[in-house]
Amino acid sequence: NAKKRQIENILYQRLDNRIKQLLQNIGKTGNELGFNMFVVGGFVRDLLLSRQIDDIDIVVEGDGIEFAKTYAKKEGCRINTYKKFGTAVIIYPDNFKIDVASARLEYYKTPAALPIVEKSSIKLDLARRDFTINTLAISLNPDNFGTMIDYFGANRDLKDKTIRTIHNLSFVEDPTRIFRAIKFSNRFGFKIGKVTSNLIKNAITIDCFKNLSGLRVLSELKQIFEEENPIPAIKTMESYGLEKVLHKDLTLIPNTYQLLESVNKILSWHDLLYMDEPYPRWAVYFMAMLNRCSYKVCEQICTRLNVPLRERGILLEKRYKAEKQLNLIESSSTYTKQELYWTLINFKTEYILYMMALVKDEEIKKAISNFYTHQRGIKPYIKGRDLLKLGLQPGPVFSAIIKQVLNAKLDGQLKTRKEEIQFAAAYAEKTNLLIKS
Ligand code: CTP
């Protein structure tokens, strides 16, 4: 009871009103249908670790789809259902999502004429999960709202700051969990338990990745690269020899780590200033990791990981282009601000950040940073129709003039629209482009 009160307190203190209300409503609706309702997994873990909560995962002892339909109707939500798996996603009008899964009730016939026993299947559902810290559940039915369920020592491991599997075949059954163990250990600053660490080593020794699809490995790698600082995780991966899963010739040398560190610094700088400008963060780390590999090895890594065509372009062709351009810039002593602009404007954020991490010359680094912060958003006010009004004939000449206007603007010569029009007119006059009527 004391424990229950404690969790209820945590639920009330740490959750915002909307989530609290939502959990209560879920409990009520499920209760009316005769189901036991639980919020489980990452939600409970993150709640206890006082971390930001992203997803709500609900497990229903009963029919999850029936629950989702009833709840969605009451709350005015949409749902997607997956009959085969007994799962559903409830989607609020503002796109907030709740995942629902069914843990079916299991009936056990007892000997003789005794009644059929219902076995709490939430336990079976939780037993299938990867690590103890992901096996917590909180009851949501009104009678026991806030009761925490901990069958596998999750609370102990959260206190010990340790990642542990629930059973010995966990990594053999699902080798992607090796990457997940490293991701969680890095994210929470937890150690990987000794037995668990040995299970990882054994699974790697018996070549557990042999039959694993490349895409699943890629997805886990991306998740690690999306973490705030993936470098300790990359080191842990290396300590298990996991880079060899990508390619037998892939070796991470001190230079690679230096580059990864400078990627980390640049991305922290960027993400602080441009929080709402998304870009594939994972790709910058991945590019850095591949920086020292030959084209052939990179290609083979992409093939091993089934990297989709567009992303292959990022890691191979476009990355090489960015490296080549940077070499050109670094080896030329006469690169002007304008030339830099016209070179960099062709590269998306991820390549600019990669170049900034790679560049050795501090002045060039500043210039690239200046391009990113001040210049890339500069656009001329004038449009084609302004040039038409000047009496110019449409054609390639339009973009030539607009480019000149932009150059003058980058130089700080032009401030207003009027100045731009005057400049365009003078330029056209000078270059004999004006058609007098
Ligand atoms: N899970 C698992 N084995 C996997 C992937 C997931 O057992 N290979 C289980 C985990 O126990 C997890 C649940 O499925 O609690 C949901 O997975 P996911 O959403 O990836 O986990 P989260 O813990 O929410 O992780 P994150 O915070 O990174 O979203």
Coordinates of N, CA and C and ligand atoms in Angstrom, one line a residue, residues 41-42 45 55 128-130 134 174 176-177 180 183-184 187 216, ligand 1:
G41 N 6.2 -0.5 -19.7 CA 7.4 -0.3 -20.5 C 8.1 1.0 -20.3
G42 N 8.6 1.6 -21.4 CA 9.4 2.8 -21.4 C 8.7 3.9 -20.6
R45 N 9.4 3.3 -16.9 CA 10.8 3.4 -16.7 C 11.2 4.9 -16.7
D55 N 6.1 8.2 -25.3 CA 5.0 7.4 -25.8 C 4.2 6.9 -24.6
R128 N 8.2 -11.2 -22.1 CA 8.7 -11.3 -23.5 C 9.7 -10.1 -23.8
R129 N 9.8 -9.2 -22.9 CA 10.5 -8.0 -23.2 C 12.0 -8.1 -23.0
D130 N 12.7 -7.1 -23.5 CA 14.2 -7.2 -23.6 C 14.9 -7.1 -22.2
N134 N 12.6 -2.5 -18.6 CA 11.4 -2.2 -19.5 C 10.2 -3.1 -19.1
D174 N 16.7 -12.4 -30.3 CA 16.6 -11.1 -31.0 C 17.9 -10.4 -30.8
T176 N 19.1 -7.8 -32.2 CA 19.1 -6.3 -32.2 C 19.1 -5.8 -30.7
R177 N 18.7 -6.7 -29.8 CA 18.8 -6.3 -28.4 C 20.2 -5.9 -27.9
R180 N 20.3 -2.4 -28.5 CA 19.4 -1.8 -27.5 C 20.1 -1.7 -26.2
K183 N 22.4 1.1 -26.3 CA 21.7 2.4 -26.4 C 21.2 2.8 -25.0
F184 N 20.5 1.9 -24.3 CA 20.0 2.2 -23.0 C 21.1 2.5 -22.0
R187 N 22.3 5.9 -22.8 CA 21.3 7.0 -22.5 C 21.2 7.3 -21.0
R216 N 17.3 -4.1 -40.0 CA 17.1 -4.0 -38.6 C 18.3 -3.5 -37.9
Ligands
CTP1 N1 11.3 -4.6 -27.1 C1 11.9 -5.8 -27.0 N2 12.8 -6.2 -27.9 C2 13.1 -5.4 -29.0 C3 12.4 -4.2 -29.1 C4 11.5 -3.8 -28.1 O1 11.7 -6.6 -26.0 N3 14.0 -5.8 -29.9 C5 10.3 -4.3 -26.0 C6 10.9 -3.4 -24.9 O2 10.8 -4.1 -23.7 C7 10.1 -2.1 -24.9 C8 8.9 -2.3 -25.8 O3 9.2 -3.5 -26.6 O4 9.7 -1.8 -23.6 C9 8.7 -1.2 -26.7 O5 9.8 -0.9 -27.6 P1 10.4 0.5 -27.9 O6 9.3 1.5 -28.1 O7 11.5 0.4 -28.8 O8 11.1 0.8 -26.4 P2 11.2 2.0 -25.5 O9 11.6 1.4 -24.2 O10 10.0 2.8 -25.5 O11 12.4 2.7 -26.1 P3 12.6 4.2 -26.5 O12 12.6 5.0 -25.2 O13 14.0 4.2 -27.2 O14 11.5 4.6 -27.4

